[in-house]
PDB file of C-alpha atoms and ligand atoms in Angstrom:
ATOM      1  CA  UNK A   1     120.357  84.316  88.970  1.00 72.00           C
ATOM      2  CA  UNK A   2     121.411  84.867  92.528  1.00 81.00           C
ATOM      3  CA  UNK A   3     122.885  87.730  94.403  1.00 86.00           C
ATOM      4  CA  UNK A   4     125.133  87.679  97.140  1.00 88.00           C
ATOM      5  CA  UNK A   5     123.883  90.537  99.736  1.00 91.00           C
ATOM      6  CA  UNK A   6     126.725  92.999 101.068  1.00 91.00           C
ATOM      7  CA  UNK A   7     126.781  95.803 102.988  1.00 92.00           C
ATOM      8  CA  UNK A   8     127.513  98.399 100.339  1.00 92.00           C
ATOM      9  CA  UNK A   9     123.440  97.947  99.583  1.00 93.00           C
ATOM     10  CA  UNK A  10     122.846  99.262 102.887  1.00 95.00           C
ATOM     11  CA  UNK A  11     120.986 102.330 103.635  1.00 96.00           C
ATOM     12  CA  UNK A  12     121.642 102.543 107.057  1.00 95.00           C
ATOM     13  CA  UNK A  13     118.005 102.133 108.176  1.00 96.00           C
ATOM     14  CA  UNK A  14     118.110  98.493 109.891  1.00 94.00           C
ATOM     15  CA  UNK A  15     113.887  98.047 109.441  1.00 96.00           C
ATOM     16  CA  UNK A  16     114.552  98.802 105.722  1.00 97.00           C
ATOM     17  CA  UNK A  17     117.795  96.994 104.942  1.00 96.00           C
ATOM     18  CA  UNK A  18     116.165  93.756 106.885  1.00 96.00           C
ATOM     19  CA  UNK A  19     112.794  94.294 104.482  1.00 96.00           C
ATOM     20  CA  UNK A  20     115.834  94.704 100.899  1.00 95.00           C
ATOM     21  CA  UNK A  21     117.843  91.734 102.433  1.00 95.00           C
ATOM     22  CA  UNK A  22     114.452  89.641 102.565  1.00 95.00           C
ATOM     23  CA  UNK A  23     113.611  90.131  99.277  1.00 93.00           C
ATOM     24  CA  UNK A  24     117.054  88.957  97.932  1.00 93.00           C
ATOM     25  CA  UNK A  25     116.567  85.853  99.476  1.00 94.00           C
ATOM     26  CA  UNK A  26     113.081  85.508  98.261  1.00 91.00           C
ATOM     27  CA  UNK A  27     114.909  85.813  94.655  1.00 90.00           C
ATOM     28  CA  UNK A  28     117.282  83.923  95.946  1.00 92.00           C
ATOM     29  CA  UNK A  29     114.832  80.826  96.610  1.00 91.00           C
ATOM     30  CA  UNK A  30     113.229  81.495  92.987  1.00 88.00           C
ATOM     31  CA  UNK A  31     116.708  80.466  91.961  1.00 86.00           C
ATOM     32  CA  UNK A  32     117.122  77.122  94.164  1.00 88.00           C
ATOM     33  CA  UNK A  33     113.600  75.775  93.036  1.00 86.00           C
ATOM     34  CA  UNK A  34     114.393  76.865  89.209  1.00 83.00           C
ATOM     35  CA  UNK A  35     117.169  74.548  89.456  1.00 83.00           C
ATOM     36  CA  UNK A  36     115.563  71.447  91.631  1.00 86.00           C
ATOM     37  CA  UNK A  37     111.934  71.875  89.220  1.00 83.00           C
ATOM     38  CA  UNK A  38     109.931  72.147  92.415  1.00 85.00           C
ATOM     39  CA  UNK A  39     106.827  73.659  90.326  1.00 84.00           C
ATOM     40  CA  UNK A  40     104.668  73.651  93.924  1.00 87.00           C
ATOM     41  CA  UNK A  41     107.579  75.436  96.048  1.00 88.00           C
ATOM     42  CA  UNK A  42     107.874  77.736  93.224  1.00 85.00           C
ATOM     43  CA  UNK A  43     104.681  78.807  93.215  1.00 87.00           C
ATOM     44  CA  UNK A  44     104.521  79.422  96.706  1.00 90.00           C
ATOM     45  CA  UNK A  45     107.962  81.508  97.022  1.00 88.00           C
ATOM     46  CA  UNK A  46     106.717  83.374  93.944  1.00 87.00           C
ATOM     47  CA  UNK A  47     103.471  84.455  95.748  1.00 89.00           C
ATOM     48  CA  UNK A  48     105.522  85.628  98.629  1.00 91.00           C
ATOM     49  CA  UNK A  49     107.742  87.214  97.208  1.00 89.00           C
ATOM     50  CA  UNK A  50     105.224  89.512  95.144  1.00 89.00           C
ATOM     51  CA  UNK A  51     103.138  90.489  98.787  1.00 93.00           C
ATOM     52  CA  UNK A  52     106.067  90.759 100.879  1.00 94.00           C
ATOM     53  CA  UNK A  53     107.449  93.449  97.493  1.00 92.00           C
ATOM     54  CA  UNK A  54     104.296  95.482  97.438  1.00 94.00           C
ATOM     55  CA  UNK A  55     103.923  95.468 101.390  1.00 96.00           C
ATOM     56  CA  UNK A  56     107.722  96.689 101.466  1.00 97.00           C
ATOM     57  CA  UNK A  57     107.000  99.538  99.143  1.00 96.00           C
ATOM     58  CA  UNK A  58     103.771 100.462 101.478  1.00 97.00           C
ATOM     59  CA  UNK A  59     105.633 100.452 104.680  1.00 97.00           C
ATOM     60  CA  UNK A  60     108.740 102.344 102.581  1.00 97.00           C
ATOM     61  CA  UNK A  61     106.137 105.125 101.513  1.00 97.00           C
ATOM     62  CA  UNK A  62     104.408 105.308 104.663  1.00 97.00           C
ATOM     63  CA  UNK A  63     108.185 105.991 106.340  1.00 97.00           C
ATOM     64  CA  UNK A  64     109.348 108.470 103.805  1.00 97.00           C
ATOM     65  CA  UNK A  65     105.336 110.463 104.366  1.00 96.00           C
ATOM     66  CA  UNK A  66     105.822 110.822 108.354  1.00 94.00           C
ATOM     67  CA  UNK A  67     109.601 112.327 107.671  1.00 95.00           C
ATOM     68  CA  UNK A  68     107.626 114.742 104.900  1.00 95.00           C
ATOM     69  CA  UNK A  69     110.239 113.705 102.601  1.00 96.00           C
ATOM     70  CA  UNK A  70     110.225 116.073  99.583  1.00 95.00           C
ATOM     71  CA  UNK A  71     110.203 113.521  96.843  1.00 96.00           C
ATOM     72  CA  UNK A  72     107.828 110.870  98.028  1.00 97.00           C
ATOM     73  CA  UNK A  73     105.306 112.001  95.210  1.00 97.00           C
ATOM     74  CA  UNK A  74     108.460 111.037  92.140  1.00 97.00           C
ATOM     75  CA  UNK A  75     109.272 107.897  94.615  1.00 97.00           C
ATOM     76  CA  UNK A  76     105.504 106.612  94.868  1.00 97.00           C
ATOM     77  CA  UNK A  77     105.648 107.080  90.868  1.00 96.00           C
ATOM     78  CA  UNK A  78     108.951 104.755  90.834  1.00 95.00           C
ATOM     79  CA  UNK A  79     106.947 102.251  92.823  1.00 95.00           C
ATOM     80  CA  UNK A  80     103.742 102.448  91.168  1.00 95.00           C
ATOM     81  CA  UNK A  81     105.057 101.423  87.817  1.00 92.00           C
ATOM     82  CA  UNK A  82     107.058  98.768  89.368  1.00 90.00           C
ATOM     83  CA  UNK A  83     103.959  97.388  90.978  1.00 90.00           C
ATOM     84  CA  UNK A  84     102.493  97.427  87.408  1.00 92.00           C
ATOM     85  CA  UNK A  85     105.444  95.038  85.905  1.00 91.00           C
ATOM     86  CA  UNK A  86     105.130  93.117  89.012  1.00 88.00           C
ATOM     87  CA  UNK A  87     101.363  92.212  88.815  1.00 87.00           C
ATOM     88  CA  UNK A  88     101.906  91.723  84.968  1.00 91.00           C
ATOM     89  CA  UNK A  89     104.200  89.232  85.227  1.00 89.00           C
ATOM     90  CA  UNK A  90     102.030  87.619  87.619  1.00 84.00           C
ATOM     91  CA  UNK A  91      99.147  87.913  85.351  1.00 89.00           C
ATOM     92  CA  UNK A  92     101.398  85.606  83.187  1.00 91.00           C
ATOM     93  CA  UNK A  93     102.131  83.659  85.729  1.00 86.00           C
ATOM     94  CA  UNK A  94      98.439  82.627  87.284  1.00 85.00           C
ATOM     95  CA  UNK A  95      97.681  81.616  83.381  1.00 90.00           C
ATOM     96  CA  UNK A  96     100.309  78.898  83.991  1.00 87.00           C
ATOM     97  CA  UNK A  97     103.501  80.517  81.848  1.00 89.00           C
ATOM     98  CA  UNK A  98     106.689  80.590  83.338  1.00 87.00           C
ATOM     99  CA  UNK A  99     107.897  83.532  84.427  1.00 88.00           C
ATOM    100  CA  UNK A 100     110.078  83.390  87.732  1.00 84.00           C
ATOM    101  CA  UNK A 101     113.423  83.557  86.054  1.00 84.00           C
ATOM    102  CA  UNK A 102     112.231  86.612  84.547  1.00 88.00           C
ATOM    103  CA  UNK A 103     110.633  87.826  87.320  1.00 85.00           C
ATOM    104  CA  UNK A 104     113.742  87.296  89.983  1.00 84.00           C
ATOM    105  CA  UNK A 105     116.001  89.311  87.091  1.00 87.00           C
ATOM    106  CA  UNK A 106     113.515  91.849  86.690  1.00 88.00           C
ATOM    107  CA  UNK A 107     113.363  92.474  90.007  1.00 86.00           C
ATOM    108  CA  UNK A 108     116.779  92.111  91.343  1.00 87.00           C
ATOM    109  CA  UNK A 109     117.931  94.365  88.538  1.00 90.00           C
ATOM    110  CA  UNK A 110     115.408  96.819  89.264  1.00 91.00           C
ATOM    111  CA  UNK A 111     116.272  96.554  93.508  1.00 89.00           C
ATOM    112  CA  UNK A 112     119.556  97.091  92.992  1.00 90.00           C
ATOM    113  CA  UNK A 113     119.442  99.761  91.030  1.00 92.00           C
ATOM    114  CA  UNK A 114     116.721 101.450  92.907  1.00 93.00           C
ATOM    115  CA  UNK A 115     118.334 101.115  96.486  1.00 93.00           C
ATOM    116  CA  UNK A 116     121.484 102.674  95.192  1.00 93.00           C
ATOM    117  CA  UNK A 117     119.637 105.359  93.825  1.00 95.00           C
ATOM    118  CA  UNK A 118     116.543 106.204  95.011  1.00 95.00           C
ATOM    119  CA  UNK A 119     115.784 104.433  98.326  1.00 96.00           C
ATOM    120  CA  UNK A 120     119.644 105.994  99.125  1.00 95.00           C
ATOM    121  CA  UNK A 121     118.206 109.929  98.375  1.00 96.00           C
ATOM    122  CA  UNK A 122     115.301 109.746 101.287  1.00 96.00           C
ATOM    123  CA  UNK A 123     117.676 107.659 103.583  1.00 96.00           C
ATOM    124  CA  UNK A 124     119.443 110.500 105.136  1.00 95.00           C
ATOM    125  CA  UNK A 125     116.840 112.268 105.849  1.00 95.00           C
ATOM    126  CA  UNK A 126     114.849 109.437 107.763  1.00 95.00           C
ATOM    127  CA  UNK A 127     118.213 108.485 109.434  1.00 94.00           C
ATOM    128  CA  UNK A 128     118.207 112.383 110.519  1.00 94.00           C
ATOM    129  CA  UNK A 129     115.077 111.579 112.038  1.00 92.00           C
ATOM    130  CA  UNK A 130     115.822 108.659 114.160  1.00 92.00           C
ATOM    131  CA  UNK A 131     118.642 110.411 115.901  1.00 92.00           C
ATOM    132  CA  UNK A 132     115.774 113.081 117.755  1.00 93.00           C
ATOM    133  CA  UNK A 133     113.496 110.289 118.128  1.00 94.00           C
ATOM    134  CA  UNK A 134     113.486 108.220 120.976  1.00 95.00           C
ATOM    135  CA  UNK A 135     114.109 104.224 120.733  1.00 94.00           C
ATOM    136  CA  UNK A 136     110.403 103.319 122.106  1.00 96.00           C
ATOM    137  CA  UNK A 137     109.032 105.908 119.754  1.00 95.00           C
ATOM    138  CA  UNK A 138     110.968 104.232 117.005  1.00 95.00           C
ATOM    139  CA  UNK A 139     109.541 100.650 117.804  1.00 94.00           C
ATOM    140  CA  UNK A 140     105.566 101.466 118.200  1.00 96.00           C
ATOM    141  CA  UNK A 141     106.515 102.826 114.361  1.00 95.00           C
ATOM    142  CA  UNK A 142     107.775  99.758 113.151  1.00 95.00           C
ATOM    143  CA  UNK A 143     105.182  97.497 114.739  1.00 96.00           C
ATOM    144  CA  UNK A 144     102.194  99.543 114.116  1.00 96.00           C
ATOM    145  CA  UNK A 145     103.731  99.931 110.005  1.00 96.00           C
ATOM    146  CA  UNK A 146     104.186  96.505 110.350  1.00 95.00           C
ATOM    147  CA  UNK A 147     101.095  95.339 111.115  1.00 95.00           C
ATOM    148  CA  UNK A 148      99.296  97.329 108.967  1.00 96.00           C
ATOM    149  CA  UNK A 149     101.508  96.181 105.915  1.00 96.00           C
ATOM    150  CA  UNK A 150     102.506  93.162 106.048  1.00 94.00           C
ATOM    151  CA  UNK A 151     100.073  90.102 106.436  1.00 79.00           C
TER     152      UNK A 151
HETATM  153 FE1  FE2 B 201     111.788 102.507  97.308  1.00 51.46          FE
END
């Protein structure tokens, strides 16, 4: 399955819609290899895709703590079960069964649905944020989340 990325899945916070867009193309990529067979490729996308997920959902919670958004306790819980499907299926998928197909549905399905819903509820206020906070300021964030994230 394979998504086409638009612009009514943005949330209007470029370090977040960049981490979304990424993951779609990670999917994306499951998709290509499914087709070609490239078992080695697959394996490697597949692996990437699953960090670069869970480091996306740190950096998201880390974001959503330093604006004190209300609901990061119900969002964490949102994540946290995700995280449990994800390292399921990759449970399966160390033993040697295939499971990208359903792991790229899974988790576009789940994306989707959760950047439309959730990810859009805390967006406002971290976009509130940004506006009092100056562009420098902004930056350090982003590298210092990044490195501490994302391998
Ligand atoms: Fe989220």
């Amino acid at each position: 399955m394979k998504m086409q990325w638009t612009d009514e899945y943005e949330i209007g916070i470029g370090v977040i819609d960049g981490q979304h867009q990424r993951i779609v193309e990670y999917i994306n990529r499951i998709d290509d290899f499914e087709q070609s067979g490239d078992q080695e490729a697959m394996n490697d996308v597949l692996a990437s895709l699953v960090d670069y997920t869970l480091s996306h959902f740190a950096f998201e919670e880390a974001l959503m703590e330093d604006v004190g958004y209300q609901e990061l306790a119900e969002h964490k819980l949102t994540h946290d079960s995700f995280r449990r499907q994800i390292e399921r299926l990759k449970a399966r998928h160390d033993q040697g069964e295939k499971v990208a197909v359903e792991l790229s549905e899974m988790l576009l399905t789940w994306l989707l649905k959760h950047i439309m819903t959730d990810d859009q509820s805390y967006a406002p206020q971290v976009r509130k944020q940004l506006l009092t906070t100056p562009m420098q300021e902004q930056k350090n964030w982003v590298r210092r989340a990044t490195e501490r994230f994302f391998s």
